Each structure stands twice: as C-alpha cells, then as structure tokens.
Short mmCIF file of C-alpha atoms in Angstrom, two decimals:
data_model
loop_
_atom_site.label_atom_id
_atom_site.label_comp_id
_atom_site.label_asym_id
_atom_site.label_seq_id
_atom_site.Cartn_x
_atom_site.Cartn_y
_atom_site.Cartn_z
CA UNK E 1 20.91 -7.13 -6.91
CA UNK E 2 19.64 -10.34 -8.22
CA UNK E 3 17.52 -10.54 -5.33
CA UNK E 4 15.98 -7.51 -6.09
CA UNK E 5 15.50 -8.63 -9.85
CA UNK E 6 14.12 -11.91 -8.75
CA UNK E 7 11.73 -10.20 -6.56
CA UNK E 8 10.13 -8.29 -9.49
CA UNK E 9 10.09 -11.52 -11.66
CA UNK E 10 8.30 -13.02 -9.10
CA UNK E 11 5.88 -10.80 -8.69
CA UNK E 12 5.25 -10.80 -12.21
CA UNK E 13 5.11 -14.39 -12.45
CA UNK E 14 2.17 -13.75 -9.64
CA UNK E 15 -0.21 -12.57 -12.63
CA UNK E 16 -0.03 -16.16 -13.95
CA UNK E 17 -2.24 -17.68 -11.10
CA UNK E 18 -6.06 -17.60 -10.81
CA UNK E 19 -5.91 -17.20 -7.02
CA UNK E 20 -3.78 -13.82 -7.77
CA UNK E 21 -6.59 -12.49 -9.94
CA UNK E 22 -9.41 -13.28 -7.75
CA UNK E 23 -7.79 -12.00 -4.37
CA UNK E 24 -6.99 -9.23 -6.26
CA UNK E 25 -10.80 -8.49 -7.07
CA UNK E 26 -11.68 -8.96 -3.40
CA UNK E 27 -9.31 -6.80 -2.25
CA UNK E 28 -10.47 -4.07 -4.62
CA UNK E 29 -14.18 -4.53 -3.44
CA UNK E 30 -12.88 -4.08 0.10
CA UNK E 31 -11.12 -0.92 -1.27
CA UNK E 32 -14.20 0.51 -2.45
CA UNK E 33 -16.29 -0.16 0.80
CA UNK E 34 -13.48 1.44 3.07
CA UNK E 35 -13.38 4.62 0.47
CA UNK E 36 -16.67 4.88 1.56
CA UNK E 37 -15.59 5.79 5.22
CA UNK E 38 -12.76 8.11 4.37
CA UNK E 39 -13.09 11.73 5.75
CA UNK E 40 -12.01 14.35 3.22
CA UNK E 41 -10.89 17.61 5.93
CA UNK E 42 -9.98 19.67 2.98
CA UNK E 43 -8.76 19.41 -0.50
CA UNK E 44 -5.39 18.21 0.52
CA UNK E 45 -6.04 16.73 3.52
CA UNK E 46 -8.03 13.36 3.55
CA UNK E 47 -7.81 10.69 6.24
CA UNK E 48 -9.18 6.77 5.12
CA UNK E 49 -8.14 3.26 5.23
CA UNK E 50 -8.73 2.38 1.90
CA UNK E 51 -5.17 1.93 1.15
CA UNK E 52 -5.01 -1.09 3.12
CA UNK E 53 -6.40 -3.42 0.49
CA UNK E 54 -3.54 -1.94 -1.42
CA UNK E 55 -0.92 -2.71 0.81
CA UNK E 56 -2.34 -6.14 1.44
CA UNK E 57 -1.76 -6.89 -2.48
CA UNK E 58 1.86 -5.23 -2.22
CA UNK E 59 2.49 -7.70 0.76
CA UNK E 60 1.19 -11.04 -0.76
CA UNK E 61 1.95 -10.31 -4.68
CA UNK E 62 4.83 -7.86 -4.85
CA UNK E 63 5.77 -4.88 -6.43
CA UNK E 64 4.74 -5.77 -10.02
CA UNK E 65 1.20 -6.64 -8.99
CA UNK E 66 0.96 -3.94 -6.53
CA UNK E 67 1.60 -1.01 -9.00
CA UNK E 68 -0.56 -2.07 -11.44
CA UNK E 69 -3.58 -2.91 -8.69
CA UNK E 70 -2.71 0.37 -7.30
CA UNK E 71 -2.80 2.52 -10.62
CA UNK E 72 -6.11 0.65 -11.53
CA UNK E 73 -7.88 1.18 -8.19
CA UNK E 74 -6.94 4.88 -8.12
CA UNK E 75 -8.82 5.45 -11.62
CA UNK E 76 -11.90 3.22 -10.47
CA UNK E 77 -12.11 4.98 -6.97
CA UNK E 78 -11.91 8.16 -8.84
CA UNK E 79 -14.44 7.00 -11.19
CA UNK E 80 -16.82 5.79 -8.49
CA UNK E 81 -15.91 8.60 -6.02
CA UNK E 82 -14.82 11.67 -7.79
CA UNK E 83 -13.24 14.51 -5.76
CA UNK E 84 -12.59 16.78 -8.35
CA UNK E 85 -11.12 16.42 -11.74
CA UNK E 86 -8.77 13.58 -12.72
CA UNK E 87 -4.82 14.23 -12.46
CA UNK E 88 -2.64 11.43 -13.52
CA UNK E 89 -0.19 12.72 -10.48
CA UNK E 90 -2.27 10.57 -8.27
CA UNK E 91 -2.24 7.36 -10.14
CA UNK E 92 1.59 7.90 -10.38
CA UNK E 93 1.58 8.33 -6.60
CA UNK E 94 -0.53 4.92 -6.25
CA UNK E 95 2.07 3.17 -8.43
CA UNK E 96 5.10 4.50 -6.67
CA UNK E 97 3.48 3.42 -3.47
CA UNK E 98 2.90 -0.23 -4.81
CA UNK E 99 6.47 -0.31 -5.64
CA UNK E 100 7.77 0.86 -2.15
CA UNK E 101 5.68 -1.50 -0.50
CA UNK E 102 5.87 -4.58 -2.63
CA UNK E 103 9.75 -3.93 -3.00
CA UNK E 104 9.59 -3.74 1.46
CA UNK E 105 7.23 -6.50 1.96
CA UNK E 106 6.90 -9.15 -0.77
CA UNK E 107 8.33 -12.31 0.19
CA UNK E 108 9.71 -11.13 3.59
CA UNK E 109 8.96 -11.84 7.52
CA UNK E 110 6.60 -9.23 9.10
CA UNK E 111 8.30 -7.02 11.08
CA UNK E 112 7.56 -3.86 12.48
CA UNK E 113 10.99 -1.83 11.38
CA UNK E 114 9.94 -3.13 7.81
CA UNK E 115 6.54 -1.72 7.54
CA UNK E 116 7.75 1.51 9.68
CA UNK E 117 10.38 2.24 7.01
CA UNK E 118 8.38 1.62 3.95
CA UNK E 119 5.57 3.62 5.39
CA UNK E 120 8.05 6.23 6.06
CA UNK E 121 9.05 6.54 2.62
CA UNK E 122 5.65 6.66 1.45
CA UNK E 123 4.85 9.26 3.55
CA UNK E 124 7.32 11.66 3.09
CA UNK E 125 8.51 11.08 -0.58
CA UNK E 126 5.19 10.41 -1.97
CA UNK E 127 2.29 11.78 0.18
CA UNK E 128 4.42 14.81 1.16
CA UNK E 129 6.38 15.57 -1.56
CA UNK E 130 4.76 14.55 -4.77
CA UNK E 131 1.26 15.14 -3.06
CA UNK E 132 1.65 18.25 -2.44
CA UNK E 133 3.46 19.29 -5.63
CA UNK E 134 0.41 17.73 -7.48
CA UNK E 135 -2.36 19.76 -4.98
CA UNK E 136 -0.19 22.97 -5.54
CA UNK E 137 -0.34 22.71 -9.14
CA UNK E 138 -4.36 21.61 -9.37
CA UNK E 139 -5.71 24.17 -6.24
CA UNK E 140 -3.55 27.18 -7.00
CA UNK E 141 -2.00 26.86 -3.55
CA UNK E 142 1.55 27.73 -2.88
CA UNK E 143 3.52 24.41 -2.43
CA UNK E 144 5.18 25.78 0.91
CA UNK E 145 1.90 27.28 2.26
CA UNK E 146 -0.15 23.79 2.20
CA UNK E 147 3.45 21.33 2.79
CA UNK E 148 3.57 21.68 6.77
CA UNK E 149 0.35 20.78 7.38
CA UNK E 150 0.48 17.75 4.73
CA UNK E 151 3.88 17.20 6.83
CA UNK E 152 2.40 17.06 10.18
CA UNK E 153 -0.70 14.87 9.17
CA UNK E 154 1.56 12.43 7.79
CA UNK E 155 4.13 12.06 10.44
CA UNK E 156 1.17 11.84 13.02
CA UNK E 157 -0.52 9.23 11.31
CA UNK E 158 2.97 7.14 10.08
CA UNK E 159 3.02 4.95 13.73
CA UNK E 160 -0.74 4.71 13.61
CA UNK E 161 -1.05 3.15 10.00
CA UNK E 162 2.54 1.25 10.64
CA UNK E 163 0.68 -0.51 13.53
CA UNK E 164 -2.57 -0.94 12.01
CA UNK E 165 -1.16 -2.94 8.98
CA UNK E 166 1.16 -4.70 11.43
CA UNK E 167 -1.78 -6.23 13.47
CA UNK E 168 -3.57 -7.07 10.29
CA UNK E 169 -0.77 -8.85 9.00
CA UNK E 170 0.22 -10.62 12.35
CA UNK E 171 -3.27 -11.55 12.87
CA UNK E 172 -3.72 -13.10 9.54
CA UNK E 173 -0.52 -15.00 9.67
CA UNK E 174 -1.00 -16.19 13.19
CA UNK E 175 -4.65 -17.34 12.54
CA UNK E 176 -3.49 -19.09 9.45
CA UNK E 177 -5.17 -17.23 6.86
CA UNK E 178 -1.95 -16.97 4.87
CA UNK E 179 -1.61 -20.68 5.04
CA UNK E 180 -5.01 -21.35 3.85
CA UNK E 181 -4.31 -19.18 0.78
CA UNK E 182 -1.17 -21.30 0.27
CA UNK E 183 1.05 -18.33 0.59
CA UNK E 184 4.31 -18.90 2.38
CA UNK E 185 5.34 -15.97 4.73
CA UNK E 186 8.92 -16.20 5.41
CA UNK E 187 10.55 -16.02 8.75
CA UNK E 188 7.73 -18.23 10.24
CA UNK E 189 9.03 -21.15 12.10
CA UNK E 190 7.58 -24.69 11.28
CA UNK E 191 6.84 -27.11 13.66
CA UNK E 192 8.86 -30.19 13.24
CA UNK E 193 7.23 -33.72 13.34
CA UNK E 194 7.16 -35.24 16.66
CA UNK E 195 10.27 -37.25 16.90
#
C-alpha cells in the first residue's frame, strides 16, 4: 500500500520539474497531429493513435500527471476538432485511463504483460463499459444494441494497440532516448565498469 501511495506522491512531484511541463507540451502537439489521422467510423466507433502521447505521459510521469494531462487534452481536442456536443463523461474516461496507465506503467520495467493488462482494463471498463454508456445517453442508442460492436472493436484492437505501445517504449529505451531525458527505466541492467 505504501508503494502505491508513493507512486502518486512521486507522480505529483513531477509537476515541479520544468522538463515535465515541456515534454507534456510536446506530447500535446503530437496528440493534435495524430488526431488529424483518426478515422470516425460511426458516432460510437473511432480508430486512431492520438492516445499514444497520453500513454507516453502516463509512462514517463505517472498517474497524477497522466490524469490531468489526459483530461486537459480531451477538452482541447474537442475544442479544436469538435465531433458533437461536449460531454464530461469522455473527459472522465480520459482521466480514468490516465490513472490506469500511470498506475501500471510509471516507474515500472517495460513488459508486454503489463501493457496488455493496462490496455485490457481500459478497453473493457472505460471504452466498452463507460464509453458505451455515454454514447447511449448522448445519441439515444440502446446500450445493449451498440455494446457488441464496441466490444468487438476493442478486443480486436487490444493486442495491436498493446504491441504498438510496447514497441514504441522499447525502441525509445534501447535507443537511449530515456537516458538522454534523464529518465530511469526500472529493469534495465546497467553495464558494470571494465574491471
């Protein structure tokens, strides 16, 4: 329990670092670029990669920074690319996704099972459960009528989205980008000196 509380305390401390704010700004810009490539299939099914910058913030800076970043980005994305009326439920979804990803990924070794678990929780609880509820409330569709399509979409994309995030994180780790940003990734063995 102390480790879990320390996770949130450490994440809140990240706000004191100018690097955190600067990188959040860069990830926000990247999210807006990626949002332009999203495909809106129906009112309740959308495919895109604009969530990757959010997940990077969750990994780098934890659940507190991730929650706030995701909620603010949800509002800004709606203001720039409105797809219907603003609804607080979607901002809540983004906030909760930041909480889950940050709790699973922050200060933890990059492992595929950890990413799969976080993505599955977000897919089932937030995207399928809450997202379907908000869509049924907004668009007047019956919850159970739109649930199967949303469930299938999320389950089909779950391993793909998990693999994409895993590859991005591993490439950044192996290429030394995290080391350049002075971010320690647990589980990475440090080379011993030559003696």
